[in-house]
PDB file of C-alpha atoms in Angstrom:
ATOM      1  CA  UNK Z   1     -11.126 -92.302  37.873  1.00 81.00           C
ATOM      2  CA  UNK Z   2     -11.470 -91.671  33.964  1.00 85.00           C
ATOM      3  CA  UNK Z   3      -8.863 -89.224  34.320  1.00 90.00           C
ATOM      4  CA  UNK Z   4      -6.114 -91.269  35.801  1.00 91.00           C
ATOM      5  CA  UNK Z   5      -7.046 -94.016  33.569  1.00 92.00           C
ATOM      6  CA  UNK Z   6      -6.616 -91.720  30.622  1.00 93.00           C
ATOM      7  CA  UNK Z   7      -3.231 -90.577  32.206  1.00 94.00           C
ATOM      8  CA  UNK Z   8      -1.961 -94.021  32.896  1.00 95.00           C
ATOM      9  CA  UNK Z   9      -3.034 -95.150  29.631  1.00 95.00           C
ATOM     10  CA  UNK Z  10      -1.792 -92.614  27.603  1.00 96.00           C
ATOM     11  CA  UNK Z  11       1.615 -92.718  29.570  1.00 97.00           C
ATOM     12  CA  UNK Z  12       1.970 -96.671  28.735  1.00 97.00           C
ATOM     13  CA  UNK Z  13       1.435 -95.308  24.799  1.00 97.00           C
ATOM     14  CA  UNK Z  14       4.094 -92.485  25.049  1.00 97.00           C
ATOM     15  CA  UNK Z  15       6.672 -94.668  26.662  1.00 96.00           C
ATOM     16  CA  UNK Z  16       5.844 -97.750  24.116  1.00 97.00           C
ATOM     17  CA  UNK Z  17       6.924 -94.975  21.399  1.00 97.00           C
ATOM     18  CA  UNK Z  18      10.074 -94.098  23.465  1.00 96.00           C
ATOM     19  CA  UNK Z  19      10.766 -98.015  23.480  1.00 97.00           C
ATOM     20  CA  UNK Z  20      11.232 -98.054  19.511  1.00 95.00           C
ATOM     21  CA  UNK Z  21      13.717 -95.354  19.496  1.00 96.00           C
ATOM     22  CA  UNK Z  22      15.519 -96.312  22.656  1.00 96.00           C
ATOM     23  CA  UNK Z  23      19.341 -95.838  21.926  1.00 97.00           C
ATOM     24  CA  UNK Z  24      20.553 -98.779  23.617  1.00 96.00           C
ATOM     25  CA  UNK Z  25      18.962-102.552  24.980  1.00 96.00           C
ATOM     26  CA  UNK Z  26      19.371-100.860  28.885  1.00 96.00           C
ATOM     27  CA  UNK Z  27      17.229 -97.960  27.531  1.00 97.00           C
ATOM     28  CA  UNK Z  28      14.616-100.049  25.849  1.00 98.00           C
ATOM     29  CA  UNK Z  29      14.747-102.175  29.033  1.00 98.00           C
ATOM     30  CA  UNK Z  30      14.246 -99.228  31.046  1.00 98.00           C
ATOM     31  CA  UNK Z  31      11.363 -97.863  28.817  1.00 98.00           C
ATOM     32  CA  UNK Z  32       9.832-101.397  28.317  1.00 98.00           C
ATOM     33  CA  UNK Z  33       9.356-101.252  32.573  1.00 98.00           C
ATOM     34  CA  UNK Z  34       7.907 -97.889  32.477  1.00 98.00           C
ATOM     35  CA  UNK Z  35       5.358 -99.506  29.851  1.00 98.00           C
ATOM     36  CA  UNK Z  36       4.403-102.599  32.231  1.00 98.00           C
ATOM     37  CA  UNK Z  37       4.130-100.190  35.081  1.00 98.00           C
ATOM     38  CA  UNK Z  38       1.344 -98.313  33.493  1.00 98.00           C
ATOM     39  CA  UNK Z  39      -0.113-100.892  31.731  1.00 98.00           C
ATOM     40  CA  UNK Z  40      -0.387-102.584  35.846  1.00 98.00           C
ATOM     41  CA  UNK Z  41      -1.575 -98.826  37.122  1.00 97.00           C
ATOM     42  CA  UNK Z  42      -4.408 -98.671  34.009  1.00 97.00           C
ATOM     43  CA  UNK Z  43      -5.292-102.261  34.936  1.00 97.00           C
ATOM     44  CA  UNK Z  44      -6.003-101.454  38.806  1.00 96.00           C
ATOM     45  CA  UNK Z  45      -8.040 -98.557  37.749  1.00 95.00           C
ATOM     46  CA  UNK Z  46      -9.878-100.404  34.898  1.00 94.00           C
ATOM     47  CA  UNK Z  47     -10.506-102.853  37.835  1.00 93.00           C
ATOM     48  CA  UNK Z  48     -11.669-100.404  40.384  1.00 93.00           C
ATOM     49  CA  UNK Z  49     -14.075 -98.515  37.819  1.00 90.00           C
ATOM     50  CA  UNK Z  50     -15.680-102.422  37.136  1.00 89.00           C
ATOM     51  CA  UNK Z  51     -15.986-102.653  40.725  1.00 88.00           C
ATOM     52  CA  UNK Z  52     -17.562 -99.424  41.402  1.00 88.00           C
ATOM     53  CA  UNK Z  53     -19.709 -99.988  38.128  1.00 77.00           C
ATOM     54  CA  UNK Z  54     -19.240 -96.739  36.395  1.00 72.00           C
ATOM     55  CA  UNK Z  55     -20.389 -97.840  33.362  1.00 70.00           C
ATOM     56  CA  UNK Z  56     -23.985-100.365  33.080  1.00 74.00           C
ATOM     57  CA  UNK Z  57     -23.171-103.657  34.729  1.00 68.00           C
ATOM     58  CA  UNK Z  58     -24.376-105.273  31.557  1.00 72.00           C
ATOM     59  CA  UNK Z  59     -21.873-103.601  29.386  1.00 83.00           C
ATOM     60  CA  UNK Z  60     -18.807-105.398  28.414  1.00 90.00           C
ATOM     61  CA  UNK Z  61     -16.876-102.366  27.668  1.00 90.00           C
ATOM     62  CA  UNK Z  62     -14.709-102.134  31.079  1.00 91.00           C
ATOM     63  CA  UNK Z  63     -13.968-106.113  31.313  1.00 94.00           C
ATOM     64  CA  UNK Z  64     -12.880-106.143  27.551  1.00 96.00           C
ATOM     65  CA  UNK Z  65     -10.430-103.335  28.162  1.00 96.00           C
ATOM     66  CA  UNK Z  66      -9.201-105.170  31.249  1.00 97.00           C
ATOM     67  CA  UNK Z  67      -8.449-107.868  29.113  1.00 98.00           C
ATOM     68  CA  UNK Z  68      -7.123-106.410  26.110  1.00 98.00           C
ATOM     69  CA  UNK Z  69      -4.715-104.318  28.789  1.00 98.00           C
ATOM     70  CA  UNK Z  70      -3.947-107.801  30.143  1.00 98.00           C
ATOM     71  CA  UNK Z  71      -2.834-108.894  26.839  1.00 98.00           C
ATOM     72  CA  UNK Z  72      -0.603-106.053  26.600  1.00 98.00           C
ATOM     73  CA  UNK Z  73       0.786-106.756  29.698  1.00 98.00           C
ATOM     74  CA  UNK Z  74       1.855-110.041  28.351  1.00 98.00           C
ATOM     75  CA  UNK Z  75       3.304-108.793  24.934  1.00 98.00           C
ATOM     76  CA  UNK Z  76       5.526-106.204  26.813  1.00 98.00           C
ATOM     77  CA  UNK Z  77       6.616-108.376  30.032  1.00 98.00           C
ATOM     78  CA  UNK Z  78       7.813-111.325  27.030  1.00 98.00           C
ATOM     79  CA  UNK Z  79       9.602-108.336  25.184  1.00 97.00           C
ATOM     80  CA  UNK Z  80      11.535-107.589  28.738  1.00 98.00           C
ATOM     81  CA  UNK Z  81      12.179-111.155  28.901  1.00 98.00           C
ATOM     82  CA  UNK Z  82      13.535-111.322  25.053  1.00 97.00           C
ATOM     83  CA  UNK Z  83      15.840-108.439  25.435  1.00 96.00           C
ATOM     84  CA  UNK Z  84      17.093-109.548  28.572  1.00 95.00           C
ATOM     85  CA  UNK Z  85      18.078-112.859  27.467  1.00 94.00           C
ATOM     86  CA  UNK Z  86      20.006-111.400  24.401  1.00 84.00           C
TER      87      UNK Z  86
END
């Protein structure tokens, strides 16, 4: 599971980078989905490793990345919103 978190996760950061050099709004829109996407496929992992409780149950570390992908989640998905109403 830490590998597909590592692939989802580093896939959301990749396409973020694509996002500020897309050449048109439709291409940053496009790149900007493929960012949510992962960020939602890192979050159902994140959730299933919690669940599973790969890491101490007292540790913090796997519900702190849940919600600091969460946040993300909500920075990108108002950015789609933004460049859509433009």
């Amino acid at each position: 599971m830490t590998g597909q978190v590592m692939r989802s996760a580093t896939s959301a950061g990749a396409n973020y980078e694509e996002t500020r050099g897309a050449e048109s709004r439709a291409d940053f829109l496009h790149k900007s989905q493929l960012v949510l996407k992962e960020l939602r496929e890192t979050r159902y992992w994140l959730r299933l490793m919690h669940e599973v409780e790969m890491v101490k149950s007292d540790s913090e570390i796997i519900p702190n990345l849940i919600k600091e992908n969460n946040e993300l989640m909500n920075i990108i998905a108002k950015s789609i919103v933004t460049a859509k109403s433009r």
